[in-house]
Amino acid sequence: MQPYEYMKKALELAKQAAAEDEVPVGAIVVDPQTGEIVASAYNQSAHNGDATSHAEISAIRQACTKLGTTRLWDMEMYVTLEPCTMCAAAISFARIKKFYFGATDAKGGAVISGVKFYDSPTCHHRPEYEYGLCAEECGQILKDFFKKKR
Protein backbone atom coordinates (compact mmCIF):
# COMPACT_ATOMS: atom_id res chain seq x y z
CA MET A 1 0.00 0.00 0.00
CA GLN A 2 0.97 3.60 -0.49
CA PRO A 3 0.93 6.28 2.26
CA TYR A 4 -2.38 7.64 0.95
CA GLU A 5 -4.05 4.24 1.39
CA TYR A 6 -2.75 3.88 4.94
CA MET A 7 -4.05 7.32 5.83
CA LYS A 8 -7.44 6.35 4.43
CA LYS A 9 -7.42 3.43 6.89
CA ALA A 10 -6.65 5.85 9.72
CA LEU A 11 -9.52 8.05 8.53
CA GLU A 12 -11.89 5.07 8.73
CA LEU A 13 -10.88 4.72 12.37
CA ALA A 14 -11.46 8.44 12.97
CA LYS A 15 -14.96 8.06 11.55
CA GLN A 16 -15.56 5.16 13.91
CA ALA A 17 -14.47 7.35 16.81
CA ALA A 18 -16.89 10.09 15.74
CA ALA A 19 -19.71 7.54 15.54
CA GLU A 20 -18.94 6.65 19.17
CA ASP A 21 -18.92 10.34 20.17
CA GLU A 22 -15.15 10.41 20.63
CA VAL A 23 -12.87 13.07 19.15
CA PRO A 24 -12.32 11.67 15.65
CA VAL A 25 -8.65 10.77 15.48
CA GLY A 26 -7.37 7.49 14.08
CA ALA A 27 -3.89 5.98 14.03
CA ILE A 28 -2.23 2.91 12.60
CA VAL A 29 1.24 1.42 12.96
CA VAL A 30 2.69 -0.17 9.83
CA ASP A 31 5.68 -2.37 9.18
CA PRO A 32 7.03 -0.74 5.99
CA GLN A 33 9.05 -3.85 5.12
CA THR A 34 5.98 -6.08 4.83
CA GLY A 35 3.18 -3.53 4.47
CA GLU A 36 1.39 -5.15 7.41
CA ILE A 37 -0.80 -2.99 9.61
CA VAL A 38 0.56 -4.01 13.00
CA ALA A 39 -1.88 -1.99 15.12
CA SER A 40 -4.83 0.34 14.72
CA ALA A 41 -6.73 2.52 17.16
CA TYR A 42 -8.85 5.60 17.59
CA ASN A 43 -9.45 8.00 20.44
CA GLN A 44 -11.36 6.41 23.31
CA SER A 45 -10.67 8.77 26.21
CA ALA A 46 -14.35 9.30 27.07
CA HIS A 47 -15.32 5.63 26.83
CA ASN A 48 -12.29 4.42 28.75
CA GLY A 49 -12.38 7.21 31.32
CA ASP A 50 -8.68 7.65 30.59
CA ALA A 51 -7.16 10.89 29.35
CA THR A 52 -4.27 8.92 27.81
CA SER A 53 -6.49 6.85 25.51
CA HIS A 54 -5.47 8.82 22.45
CA ALA A 55 -5.27 6.96 19.14
CA GLU A 56 -1.47 7.16 18.98
CA ILE A 57 -0.92 5.87 22.52
CA SER A 58 -3.34 2.98 22.02
CA ALA A 59 -1.79 2.02 18.67
CA ILE A 60 1.72 2.09 20.18
CA ARG A 61 0.59 -0.11 23.08
CA GLN A 62 -1.02 -2.61 20.71
CA ALA A 63 2.03 -2.72 18.44
CA CYS A 64 4.45 -3.22 21.33
CA THR A 65 2.29 -6.02 22.74
CA LYS A 66 1.90 -7.73 19.37
CA LEU A 67 5.61 -7.51 18.57
CA GLY A 68 6.77 -8.27 22.12
CA THR A 69 8.95 -5.19 22.35
CA THR A 70 9.11 -1.74 23.91
CA ARG A 71 10.65 -0.13 20.83
CA LEU A 72 9.18 0.17 17.35
CA TRP A 73 12.44 1.05 15.59
CA ASP A 74 11.50 0.26 12.01
CA MET A 75 7.78 1.04 12.20
CA GLU A 76 5.80 3.86 10.66
CA MET A 77 2.67 5.52 12.02
CA TYR A 78 -0.19 7.23 10.25
CA VAL A 79 -2.37 9.56 12.30
CA THR A 80 -5.15 11.85 11.15
CA LEU A 81 -4.25 14.80 13.38
CA GLU A 82 -0.98 16.39 14.42
CA PRO A 83 0.03 14.69 17.69
CA CYS A 84 -0.29 16.52 20.98
CA THR A 85 2.69 16.79 23.31
CA MET A 86 1.85 13.52 25.09
CA CYS A 87 1.56 11.61 21.83
CA ALA A 88 4.62 13.24 20.25
CA ALA A 89 6.59 12.11 23.31
CA ALA A 90 5.16 8.58 23.09
CA ILE A 91 6.12 8.38 19.41
CA SER A 92 9.64 9.44 20.36
CA PHE A 93 9.91 7.05 23.33
CA ALA A 94 8.62 4.17 21.18
CA ARG A 95 11.36 5.02 18.65
CA ILE A 96 8.96 5.03 15.70
CA LYS A 97 11.07 5.63 12.62
CA LYS A 98 8.66 7.82 10.68
CA PHE A 99 5.11 9.07 10.96
CA TYR A 100 2.64 10.86 8.77
CA PHE A 101 -0.15 13.11 9.96
CA GLY A 102 -3.03 14.68 8.11
CA ALA A 103 -4.46 17.82 9.67
CA THR A 104 -2.36 20.28 11.61
CA ASP A 105 -3.54 21.38 15.06
CA ALA A 106 -2.63 24.98 15.85
CA LYS A 107 -4.13 24.75 19.37
CA GLY A 108 -3.02 21.34 20.56
CA GLY A 109 -0.39 20.06 18.15
CA ALA A 110 3.21 19.63 19.25
CA VAL A 111 5.12 18.73 16.09
CA ILE A 112 4.99 21.79 13.80
CA SER A 113 2.68 23.74 16.13
CA GLY A 114 2.86 24.65 19.79
CA VAL A 115 5.86 23.34 21.70
CA LYS A 116 7.45 21.68 18.65
CA PHE A 117 8.49 18.73 20.79
CA TYR A 118 11.07 17.32 18.38
CA ASP A 119 12.96 20.63 18.34
CA SER A 120 13.57 20.37 22.08
CA PRO A 121 17.17 19.61 23.08
CA THR A 122 15.84 17.10 25.61
CA CYS A 123 14.13 15.01 22.91
CA HIS A 124 16.17 11.82 22.62
CA HIS A 125 14.68 10.42 19.40
CA ARG A 126 13.47 12.61 16.57
CA PRO A 127 11.42 10.57 14.14
CA GLU A 128 11.07 11.57 10.54
CA TYR A 129 7.64 12.96 9.75
CA GLU A 130 5.54 14.26 6.90
CA TYR A 131 2.30 16.13 7.17
CA GLY A 132 -0.60 17.20 5.00
CA LEU A 133 -1.53 13.73 3.75
CA CYS A 134 -5.33 13.84 3.27
CA ALA A 135 -5.25 17.04 5.33
CA GLU A 136 -8.56 18.42 4.09
CA GLU A 137 -10.51 15.26 4.85
CA CYS A 138 -8.73 14.78 8.20
CA GLY A 139 -9.54 18.34 9.19
CA GLN A 140 -13.13 18.25 7.95
CA ILE A 141 -14.10 15.28 10.09
CA LEU A 142 -12.89 17.22 13.16
CA LYS A 143 -14.69 20.40 12.12
CA ASP A 144 -17.93 18.48 11.57
CA PHE A 145 -17.60 16.73 14.92
CA PHE A 146 -17.06 19.92 16.91
CA LYS A 147 -19.75 21.80 14.97
CA LYS A 148 -22.28 19.20 16.16
CA LYS A 149 -21.04 19.70 19.73
CA ARG A 150 -21.77 23.43 19.74
PDB file of C-alpha atoms in Angstrom, residues 21-103:
ATOM      1  CA  ASP A  21     -18.925  10.342  20.171  1.00  0.00           C
ATOM      2  CA  GLU A  22     -15.146  10.413  20.626  1.00  0.00           C
ATOM      3  CA  VAL A  23     -12.867  13.073  19.150  1.00  0.00           C
ATOM      4  CA  PRO A  24     -12.317  11.668  15.645  1.00  0.00           C
ATOM      5  CA  VAL A  25      -8.650  10.770  15.476  1.00  0.00           C
ATOM      6  CA  GLY A  26      -7.373   7.487  14.078  1.00  0.00           C
ATOM      7  CA  ALA A  27      -3.888   5.978  14.034  1.00  0.00           C
ATOM      8  CA  ILE A  28      -2.233   2.906  12.599  1.00  0.00           C
ATOM      9  CA  VAL A  29       1.241   1.417  12.962  1.00  0.00           C
ATOM     10  CA  VAL A  30       2.686  -0.166   9.833  1.00  0.00           C
ATOM     11  CA  ASP A  31       5.685  -2.372   9.177  1.00  0.00           C
ATOM     12  CA  PRO A  32       7.028  -0.741   5.995  1.00  0.00           C
ATOM     13  CA  GLN A  33       9.049  -3.846   5.117  1.00  0.00           C
ATOM     14  CA  THR A  34       5.983  -6.079   4.829  1.00  0.00           C
ATOM     15  CA  GLY A  35       3.179  -3.526   4.474  1.00  0.00           C
ATOM     16  CA  GLU A  36       1.385  -5.149   7.411  1.00  0.00           C
ATOM     17  CA  ILE A  37      -0.801  -2.985   9.607  1.00  0.00           C
ATOM     18  CA  VAL A  38       0.561  -4.008  13.002  1.00  0.00           C
ATOM     19  CA  ALA A  39      -1.882  -1.985  15.123  1.00  0.00           C
ATOM     20  CA  SER A  40      -4.827   0.338  14.722  1.00  0.00           C
ATOM     21  CA  ALA A  41      -6.728   2.517  17.158  1.00  0.00           C
ATOM     22  CA  TYR A  42      -8.851   5.598  17.585  1.00  0.00           C
ATOM     23  CA  ASN A  43      -9.447   8.004  20.437  1.00  0.00           C
ATOM     24  CA  GLN A  44     -11.358   6.414  23.313  1.00  0.00           C
ATOM     25  CA  SER A  45     -10.674   8.769  26.213  1.00  0.00           C
ATOM     26  CA  ALA A  46     -14.349   9.295  27.069  1.00  0.00           C
ATOM     27  CA  HIS A  47     -15.321   5.626  26.833  1.00  0.00           C
ATOM     28  CA  ASN A  48     -12.288   4.419  28.746  1.00  0.00           C
ATOM     29  CA  GLY A  49     -12.379   7.214  31.316  1.00  0.00           C
ATOM     30  CA  ASP A  50      -8.685   7.652  30.586  1.00  0.00           C
ATOM     31  CA  ALA A  51      -7.158  10.894  29.349  1.00  0.00           C
ATOM     32  CA  THR A  52      -4.267   8.918  27.813  1.00  0.00           C
ATOM     33  CA  SER A  53      -6.494   6.847  25.513  1.00  0.00           C
ATOM     34  CA  HIS A  54      -5.468   8.820  22.450  1.00  0.00           C
ATOM     35  CA  ALA A  55      -5.271   6.964  19.143  1.00  0.00           C
ATOM     36  CA  GLU A  56      -1.471   7.159  18.980  1.00  0.00           C
ATOM     37  CA  ILE A  57      -0.917   5.866  22.519  1.00  0.00           C
ATOM     38  CA  SER A  58      -3.344   2.976  22.019  1.00  0.00           C
ATOM     39  CA  ALA A  59      -1.790   2.020  18.673  1.00  0.00           C
ATOM     40  CA  ILE A  60       1.717   2.093  20.176  1.00  0.00           C
ATOM     41  CA  ARG A  61       0.594  -0.111  23.081  1.00  0.00           C
ATOM     42  CA  GLN A  62      -1.016  -2.609  20.710  1.00  0.00           C
ATOM     43  CA  ALA A  63       2.029  -2.722  18.438  1.00  0.00           C
ATOM     44  CA  CYS A  64       4.445  -3.221  21.329  1.00  0.00           C
ATOM     45  CA  THR A  65       2.294  -6.022  22.743  1.00  0.00           C
ATOM     46  CA  LYS A  66       1.901  -7.726  19.369  1.00  0.00           C
ATOM     47  CA  LEU A  67       5.608  -7.506  18.570  1.00  0.00           C
ATOM     48  CA  GLY A  68       6.770  -8.271  22.120  1.00  0.00           C
ATOM     49  CA  THR A  69       8.950  -5.193  22.349  1.00  0.00           C
ATOM     50  CA  THR A  70       9.105  -1.738  23.907  1.00  0.00           C
ATOM     51  CA  ARG A  71      10.647  -0.130  20.831  1.00  0.00           C
ATOM     52  CA  LEU A  72       9.184   0.172  17.346  1.00  0.00           C
ATOM     53  CA  TRP A  73      12.439   1.054  15.585  1.00  0.00           C
ATOM     54  CA  ASP A  74      11.499   0.257  12.007  1.00  0.00           C
ATOM     55  CA  MET A  75       7.784   1.044  12.204  1.00  0.00           C
ATOM     56  CA  GLU A  76       5.804   3.855  10.660  1.00  0.00           C
ATOM     57  CA  MET A  77       2.671   5.516  12.015  1.00  0.00           C
ATOM     58  CA  TYR A  78      -0.193   7.235  10.249  1.00  0.00           C
ATOM     59  CA  VAL A  79      -2.373   9.556  12.304  1.00  0.00           C
ATOM     60  CA  THR A  80      -5.152  11.846  11.146  1.00  0.00           C
ATOM     61  CA  LEU A  81      -4.252  14.803  13.382  1.00  0.00           C
ATOM     62  CA  GLU A  82      -0.984  16.390  14.423  1.00  0.00           C
ATOM     63  CA  PRO A  83       0.030  14.686  17.685  1.00  0.00           C
ATOM     64  CA  CYS A  84      -0.294  16.522  20.979  1.00  0.00           C
ATOM     65  CA  THR A  85       2.688  16.791  23.314  1.00  0.00           C
ATOM     66  CA  MET A  86       1.846  13.524  25.094  1.00  0.00           C
ATOM     67  CA  CYS A  87       1.559  11.614  21.827  1.00  0.00           C
ATOM     68  CA  ALA A  88       4.616  13.244  20.254  1.00  0.00           C
ATOM     69  CA  ALA A  89       6.593  12.114  23.307  1.00  0.00           C
ATOM     70  CA  ALA A  90       5.164   8.583  23.093  1.00  0.00           C
ATOM     71  CA  ILE A  91       6.118   8.382  19.414  1.00  0.00           C
ATOM     72  CA  SER A  92       9.636   9.440  20.365  1.00  0.00           C
ATOM     73  CA  PHE A  93       9.910   7.049  23.326  1.00  0.00           C
ATOM     74  CA  ALA A  94       8.616   4.166  21.177  1.00  0.00           C
ATOM     75  CA  ARG A  95      11.356   5.016  18.655  1.00  0.00           C
ATOM     76  CA  ILE A  96       8.964   5.032  15.701  1.00  0.00           C
ATOM     77  CA  LYS A  97      11.069   5.631  12.622  1.00  0.00           C
ATOM     78  CA  LYS A  98       8.656   7.825  10.679  1.00  0.00           C
ATOM     79  CA  PHE A  99       5.111   9.072  10.957  1.00  0.00           C
ATOM     80  CA  TYR A 100       2.640  10.864   8.770  1.00  0.00           C
ATOM     81  CA  PHE A 101      -0.151  13.105   9.961  1.00  0.00           C
ATOM     82  CA  GLY A 102      -3.028  14.681   8.108  1.00  0.00           C
ATOM     83  CA  ALA A 103      -4.456  17.825   9.667  1.00  0.00           C
TER      84      ALA A 103
END
